[in-house]
Amino acid sequence: MTSGDGSLTEELDLFYEEVRRHNSSPLWLQERQTVKTVPFLWRYDDFRPLLMRATELVPVGRQAERRVLVFANPGLEGKQSATSTLLANLQIIMPGEVAPSHRHTASALRLIVEGSGAYTAVQGEKSYMDPGDFVTTPNWTWHDHGHEGQGPMVWLDGLDVPMVMTFEAQFQEQYSEDKQPITKANDASMRLFGAGTLRPTWIHHDSVHSPLINYKFAHVYDVLTTLAKETDGSPFDAITLEYTNPLTGGPALATIGCFAQLLKPGQHTKAHRHTGGTIYHVIEGKGYSVIAGKRFDWGRKDTFVVPSWAWHEHVAEVESVLFVYNDWPVLQPLGLFREEPYTERDGHQEVTETFVAGPA
Ligand SMILES: [Fe+2]
Ligand SMILES: [Fe+2]
């Protein structure tokens, strides 16, 4: 029995201390999570000089397997990732360099930013990469990169590492040599599966990931611009195409939804919000997005983040093509996907602030 507020407080303190000593905590005292993805933008003009300096200071090899700068969302203290589930990094490779072969349970994608003459090899198949190409290295596939051309080659790396780490399912293995043996013709998967509607019947592909390793930008752009002559696409997402697994119609990577989005000159989409933190990379174009009331101006090769459940709309000043990726393939089957249109002000947010890009 307690006889007054003072002794009750004292008794509660003793009780909480006792609970803590049991490695437990009272749910009614827990504060709401404060670590949260914030809208953010990384300008390529700021990062290219840093990447070039890295090429002088850090050789690629067994010590630094990949020369990569990680986009660290300032809302996610200590997490070093673009969203709570996905990484967005810039990788640079110089002529003659080889990023050694390895494999890991995290799945990765590359979106080529600049340069040509470099290849990715995946499971014995080599594909040379050009700007705008979308390249997959699904989980537990051997992959290495080499550069046989001239000048720097840069790509955006997207990975599901934070997701895999949440599940404590991260494994990694080095290949015994820097380069894996090439056992297939270059781009063999493109000829086998690239037609999409025609399936090679003698091949048994038992992975949850797409068998294609390179979705060439020239083809994607051709499809986008052909459709743009006939439609504006969705009022919220304009003309957006998903990179699919041609064998299932599902996502190219089992954990990462990947899309190409075309905005026509002057097109202004209506605002909506949905779960799933999303990363946008500007392949071509110029414009701005309004994210949670803040204006983010973007241009070629910039990368920005729309957090889960943040209102967003896009405005293109010229024809713009965005590469988009998120964690929808994981959210959707678990019943965690939710979407809502912005119904006020004819579907457009009031801009209350403008984001200033650049170093802090
Ligand atoms: Fe890797
Ligand atoms: Fe959206």
Coordinates of C-alpha atoms and ligand atoms in Angstrom, one line a residue:
M1 CA 0.0 0.0 0.0
T2 CA 1.2 3.5 -0.7
S3 CA 0.2 6.5 1.4
G4 CA 0.8 9.5 -0.9
D5 CA 2.2 10.7 -4.3
G6 CA 5.8 10.8 -3.0
S7 CA 5.9 7.2 -2.0
L8 CA 4.0 6.1 -5.2
T9 CA 6.6 7.8 -7.3
E10 CA 9.4 6.2 -5.3
E11 CA 7.7 2.8 -5.7
L12 CA 7.3 3.3 -9.4
D13 CA 11.0 4.3 -9.8
L14 CA 12.0 1.2 -8.0
F15 CA 9.6 -0.8 -10.2
Y16 CA 11.1 0.6 -13.4
E17 CA 14.6 0.0 -12.2
E18 CA 13.6 -3.6 -11.5
V19 CA 12.1 -4.0 -15.0
R20 CA 15.3 -2.6 -16.5
R21 CA 17.4 -5.1 -14.6
H22 CA 15.3 -7.8 -16.4
N23 CA 16.3 -6.4 -19.8
S24 CA 12.8 -5.1 -20.4
S25 CA 11.1 -1.7 -20.6
P26 CA 7.5 -0.6 -20.0
L27 CA 5.8 0.0 -23.3
W28 CA 3.8 3.0 -21.9
L29 CA 7.0 4.9 -21.4
Q30 CA 8.6 4.4 -24.8
E31 CA 8.9 7.5 -26.9
R32 CA 8.0 7.5 -30.6
Q33 CA 10.8 6.6 -33.0
T34 CA 12.7 9.8 -33.9
V35 CA 15.1 8.3 -36.4
K36 CA 13.3 8.7 -39.7
T37 CA 14.2 9.2 -43.4
V38 CA 14.0 12.8 -44.4
P39 CA 13.5 14.2 -47.9
F40 CA 17.0 14.9 -49.3
L41 CA 18.9 15.6 -52.5
W42 CA 22.5 14.9 -53.5
R43 CA 23.8 17.0 -56.4
Y44 CA 26.0 15.2 -58.9
D45 CA 28.1 18.4 -59.4
D46 CA 29.1 18.2 -55.7
F47 CA 30.0 14.5 -55.9
R48 CA 31.9 14.3 -59.2
P49 CA 34.9 16.2 -57.8
L50 CA 34.9 14.0 -54.7
L51 CA 34.8 10.9 -56.8
M52 CA 37.7 12.1 -58.9
R53 CA 39.7 12.9 -55.8
A54 CA 38.9 9.4 -54.5
T55 CA 40.5 7.9 -57.7
E56 CA 43.8 9.6 -56.8
L57 CA 43.7 8.7 -53.1
V58 CA 42.2 5.2 -53.0
P59 CA 43.2 2.4 -55.4
V60 CA 40.6 -0.3 -56.2
G61 CA 41.6 -3.8 -55.3
R62 CA 41.4 -6.3 -52.4
Q63 CA 41.8 -3.4 -49.9
A64 CA 39.1 -1.2 -51.2
E65 CA 37.0 -3.6 -53.2
R66 CA 34.7 -1.0 -54.4
R67 CA 35.4 2.8 -54.6
V68 CA 32.1 4.0 -53.4
L69 CA 30.6 7.1 -51.7
V70 CA 27.5 6.3 -49.7
F71 CA 24.6 8.8 -49.6
A72 CA 23.8 9.1 -45.9
N73 CA 20.3 10.5 -45.2
P74 CA 20.7 13.0 -42.4
G75 CA 17.5 11.8 -40.8
L76 CA 18.9 8.3 -40.3
E77 CA 21.6 9.0 -37.7
G78 CA 24.4 6.4 -37.8
K79 CA 22.7 4.3 -40.4
Q80 CA 24.6 5.5 -43.5
S81 CA 21.8 4.8 -45.9
A82 CA 19.5 6.8 -48.2
T83 CA 16.3 5.3 -46.8
S84 CA 15.7 3.0 -43.9
T85 CA 15.7 0.0 -46.2
L86 CA 17.9 0.9 -49.2
L87 CA 21.3 2.2 -50.1
A88 CA 22.1 4.7 -52.9
N89 CA 25.8 5.0 -53.5
L90 CA 28.0 6.4 -56.3
Q91 CA 30.8 4.1 -57.5
I92 CA 33.7 5.2 -59.7
I93 CA 36.0 2.9 -61.7
M94 CA 39.0 4.0 -63.8
P95 CA 40.4 2.5 -67.0
G96 CA 42.3 -0.8 -66.3
E97 CA 40.8 -1.2 -62.8
V98 CA 38.9 -4.3 -61.7
A99 CA 36.5 -4.4 -58.7
P100 CA 37.1 -8.0 -57.6
S101 CA 34.6 -10.8 -57.8
H102 CA 32.4 -11.5 -54.7
R103 CA 28.9 -12.4 -53.8
H104 CA 26.6 -11.4 -51.0
T105 CA 23.0 -12.0 -49.8
A106 CA 22.2 -8.3 -50.4
S107 CA 20.8 -7.7 -54.0
A108 CA 22.3 -4.8 -56.0
L109 CA 21.4 -2.7 -59.0
R110 CA 23.5 -0.3 -61.0
L111 CA 22.2 2.7 -62.9
I112 CA 25.0 4.0 -65.2
V113 CA 25.7 7.7 -64.7
E114 CA 28.6 8.4 -67.0
G115 CA 31.3 6.7 -69.1
S116 CA 31.5 3.6 -71.3
G117 CA 33.8 0.7 -71.7
A118 CA 33.2 -0.9 -68.3
Y119 CA 31.5 -4.2 -67.8
T120 CA 29.7 -6.1 -65.1
A121 CA 30.2 -9.8 -65.0
V122 CA 27.4 -11.9 -63.3
Q123 CA 27.5 -15.6 -63.0
G124 CA 29.8 -16.1 -66.0
E125 CA 28.2 -13.5 -68.2
K126 CA 29.6 -10.1 -69.2
S127 CA 27.7 -7.0 -70.1
Y128 CA 29.2 -3.7 -71.2
M129 CA 27.4 -0.7 -69.7
D130 CA 26.3 2.6 -71.1
P131 CA 24.7 5.7 -69.5
G132 CA 21.1 5.0 -68.3
D133 CA 21.5 1.2 -68.4
F134 CA 20.0 -0.7 -65.5
V135 CA 22.1 -3.6 -64.4
T136 CA 21.2 -6.3 -61.8
T137 CA 23.4 -8.3 -59.6
P138 CA 20.8 -10.4 -57.7
N139 CA 21.6 -11.9 -54.3
W140 CA 24.3 -14.6 -54.0
T141 CA 25.5 -14.1 -57.6
W142 CA 29.2 -13.8 -58.3
H143 CA 29.9 -10.3 -59.7
D144 CA 32.8 -8.2 -60.6
H145 CA 33.4 -5.0 -62.6
G146 CA 36.2 -4.0 -64.9
H147 CA 36.9 -1.0 -67.1
E148 CA 38.4 -1.6 -70.6
G149 CA 37.5 1.8 -72.0
Q150 CA 38.7 5.4 -71.6
G151 CA 37.9 8.0 -68.9
P152 CA 36.1 7.6 -65.6
M153 CA 33.0 5.4 -65.3
V154 CA 30.4 6.2 -62.7
W155 CA 27.3 4.4 -61.7
L156 CA 24.7 4.6 -59.0
D157 CA 24.6 1.5 -56.8
G158 CA 21.3 0.6 -55.2
L159 CA 21.3 -2.1 -52.6
D160 CA 18.9 -3.6 -50.0
V161 CA 21.7 -3.9 -47.4
P162 CA 19.7 -2.2 -44.5
M163 CA 16.8 -4.5 -45.1
V164 CA 19.0 -7.6 -45.2
M165 CA 20.8 -6.4 -42.0
T166 CA 17.4 -5.9 -40.2
F167 CA 16.8 -9.6 -40.9
E168 CA 20.4 -10.4 -39.8
A169 CA 20.8 -12.3 -43.0
Q170 CA 23.9 -10.8 -44.4
F171 CA 26.6 -13.1 -45.8
Q172 CA 29.5 -12.3 -48.1
E173 CA 32.1 -14.4 -49.9
Q174 CA 35.2 -13.5 -52.0
Y175 CA 35.9 -15.3 -55.2
S176 CA 39.3 -16.9 -55.3
E177 CA 40.5 -14.7 -58.1
D178 CA 39.8 -11.0 -59.1
K179 CA 37.8 -12.0 -62.2
Q180 CA 35.4 -14.9 -62.4
P181 CA 35.7 -17.1 -65.5
I182 CA 33.4 -16.0 -68.4
T183 CA 31.4 -19.1 -69.5
K184 CA 28.7 -17.4 -71.5
A185 CA 28.5 -15.2 -74.6
N186 CA 28.3 -11.5 -73.7
D187 CA 24.7 -10.4 -73.1
A188 CA 23.5 -14.0 -73.6
S189 CA 20.6 -13.3 -71.1
M190 CA 19.4 -10.3 -73.2
R191 CA 19.0 -12.5 -76.3
L192 CA 17.3 -15.3 -74.3
F193 CA 15.0 -13.3 -72.2
G194 CA 15.0 -9.7 -73.5
A195 CA 12.0 -10.3 -75.8
G196 CA 9.8 -10.4 -72.7
T197 CA 6.8 -12.0 -74.3
L198 CA 8.7 -15.0 -75.7
R199 CA 10.1 -17.5 -73.2
P200 CA 12.9 -19.9 -74.1
T201 CA 11.4 -23.3 -73.1
W202 CA 14.6 -25.2 -72.6
I203 CA 16.0 -23.0 -69.9
H204 CA 15.1 -23.6 -66.3
H205 CA 15.7 -20.5 -64.2
D206 CA 14.9 -21.2 -60.6
S207 CA 15.9 -17.9 -59.0
V208 CA 13.3 -15.4 -57.6
H209 CA 15.2 -12.7 -59.5
S210 CA 15.1 -11.7 -63.2
P211 CA 17.5 -13.7 -65.5
L212 CA 18.3 -10.4 -67.3
I213 CA 21.4 -8.6 -66.1
N214 CA 21.2 -5.5 -68.3
Y215 CA 18.1 -3.5 -69.3
K216 CA 19.6 -1.2 -72.0
F217 CA 18.5 2.4 -71.7
A218 CA 18.2 2.9 -75.5
H219 CA 15.3 0.3 -75.4
V220 CA 13.7 1.8 -72.3
Y221 CA 13.8 5.3 -73.7
D222 CA 12.3 4.2 -77.0
V223 CA 9.4 2.6 -75.2
L224 CA 8.9 5.6 -73.0
T225 CA 8.9 8.1 -75.8
T226 CA 6.6 5.9 -78.0
L227 CA 4.0 5.8 -75.2
A228 CA 4.4 9.6 -74.5
K229 CA 2.9 10.2 -78.0
E230 CA -0.3 8.6 -76.8
T231 CA -0.7 9.2 -73.1
D232 CA 0.4 11.2 -70.1
G233 CA 0.3 8.1 -67.9
S234 CA -0.8 8.3 -64.3
P235 CA -1.8 11.7 -62.8
F236 CA 0.7 10.9 -59.9
D237 CA 3.5 9.1 -61.6
A238 CA 3.3 10.2 -65.2
I239 CA 4.6 7.5 -67.6
T240 CA 6.2 5.0 -65.3
L241 CA 7.4 1.6 -66.5
E242 CA 8.5 -1.2 -64.1
Y243 CA 11.6 -3.2 -64.9
T244 CA 10.2 -6.7 -64.6
N245 CA 11.3 -10.3 -64.5
P246 CA 10.3 -11.5 -68.0
L247 CA 9.5 -15.0 -66.6
T248 CA 7.0 -13.9 -64.0
G249 CA 6.0 -10.3 -64.7
G250 CA 7.1 -9.5 -61.1
P251 CA 9.9 -7.2 -60.1
A252 CA 13.4 -7.6 -61.6
L253 CA 14.8 -7.9 -58.1
A254 CA 12.8 -9.7 -55.4
T255 CA 13.4 -7.0 -52.8
I256 CA 13.7 -3.8 -54.9
G257 CA 11.1 -2.3 -57.2
C258 CA 12.8 -0.5 -60.1
F259 CA 11.1 1.9 -62.5
A260 CA 11.8 4.3 -65.4
Q261 CA 9.6 7.5 -65.3
L262 CA 9.2 10.0 -68.1
L263 CA 7.8 13.5 -67.5
K264 CA 6.9 15.5 -70.5
P265 CA 8.1 19.2 -70.8
G266 CA 5.9 21.2 -68.5
Q267 CA 4.2 18.2 -67.0
H268 CA 3.1 18.7 -63.3
T269 CA 1.9 15.5 -61.6
K270 CA -0.6 15.6 -58.8
A271 CA 0.6 14.9 -55.2
H272 CA 0.1 11.6 -53.5
R273 CA 1.8 9.7 -50.7
H274 CA 2.5 6.0 -50.1
T275 CA 4.5 3.8 -47.9
G276 CA 7.9 2.7 -49.2
G277 CA 10.9 5.1 -49.1
T278 CA 11.8 5.9 -52.7
I279 CA 15.0 6.9 -54.4
Y280 CA 14.9 9.0 -57.6
H281 CA 17.9 9.5 -59.9
V282 CA 17.7 11.9 -62.8
I283 CA 18.9 10.2 -66.0
E284 CA 18.0 13.2 -68.1
G285 CA 16.2 16.5 -67.7
K286 CA 15.5 19.3 -65.3
G287 CA 12.7 20.2 -63.0
Y288 CA 11.7 20.1 -59.3
S289 CA 9.7 17.9 -56.9
V290 CA 7.7 19.2 -54.0
I291 CA 8.2 16.7 -51.1
A292 CA 6.3 17.4 -47.9
G293 CA 5.9 21.0 -48.8
K294 CA 9.5 21.6 -49.7
R295 CA 10.8 22.3 -53.2
F296 CA 13.8 20.2 -54.4
D297 CA 15.3 21.5 -57.7
W298 CA 17.0 18.7 -59.7
G299 CA 19.0 18.3 -62.8
R300 CA 20.9 15.6 -64.7
K301 CA 22.5 12.9 -62.5
D302 CA 21.1 14.2 -59.2
T303 CA 19.7 11.8 -56.7
F304 CA 16.9 12.5 -54.2
V305 CA 14.8 10.7 -51.7
V306 CA 11.1 10.7 -51.1
P307 CA 10.5 9.2 -47.6
S308 CA 7.7 6.8 -46.9
W309 CA 4.3 8.5 -46.5
A310 CA 5.6 11.9 -47.6
W311 CA 3.4 13.9 -50.0
H312 CA 5.2 14.4 -53.3
E313 CA 4.6 15.7 -56.8
H314 CA 7.0 16.3 -59.8
V315 CA 7.4 19.2 -62.3
A316 CA 9.5 18.8 -65.4
E317 CA 10.9 22.0 -67.0
V318 CA 12.1 19.9 -70.0
E319 CA 11.6 16.3 -70.9
S320 CA 12.9 14.3 -68.0
V321 CA 13.6 10.7 -67.4
L322 CA 13.9 9.5 -63.8
F323 CA 15.1 6.1 -62.5
V324 CA 13.1 5.2 -59.5
Y325 CA 13.5 2.4 -56.9
N326 CA 11.9 1.5 -53.6
D327 CA 11.1 -1.4 -51.3
W328 CA 7.5 -2.1 -52.6
P329 CA 8.2 -5.8 -53.5
V330 CA 8.7 -6.4 -49.8
L331 CA 5.9 -4.2 -48.5
Q332 CA 3.2 -5.3 -50.9
P333 CA 2.9 -9.1 -50.1
L334 CA 3.0 -8.2 -46.3
G335 CA 0.0 -5.9 -46.6
L336 CA 2.1 -2.9 -45.7
F337 CA 1.5 -0.9 -48.9
R338 CA -0.8 2.1 -48.5
E339 CA -1.4 5.0 -50.9
E340 CA -3.4 8.2 -50.7
P341 CA -4.0 11.1 -53.1
Y342 CA -3.7 14.7 -52.1
T343 CA -7.2 16.1 -52.5
E344 CA -6.8 19.8 -51.5
R345 CA -5.7 22.7 -53.7
D346 CA -6.5 20.7 -56.9
G347 CA -3.9 18.1 -55.9
H348 CA -0.9 20.4 -55.4
Q349 CA 0.9 21.2 -52.2
E350 CA 1.7 24.6 -51.0
V351 CA 5.4 25.2 -51.2
T352 CA 6.6 26.5 -47.9
E353 CA 10.4 26.0 -48.2
T354 CA 13.1 25.5 -50.8
F355 CA 15.8 22.9 -50.2
V356 CA 19.4 24.2 -50.5
A357 CA 21.7 21.5 -51.9
G358 CA 25.4 21.2 -51.2
P359 CA 27.8 20.6 -48.4
A360 CA 26.8 21.5 -44.8
Ligands
FE1 FE 28.9 -6.5 -54.6
FE2 FE 4.8 8.3 -55.8

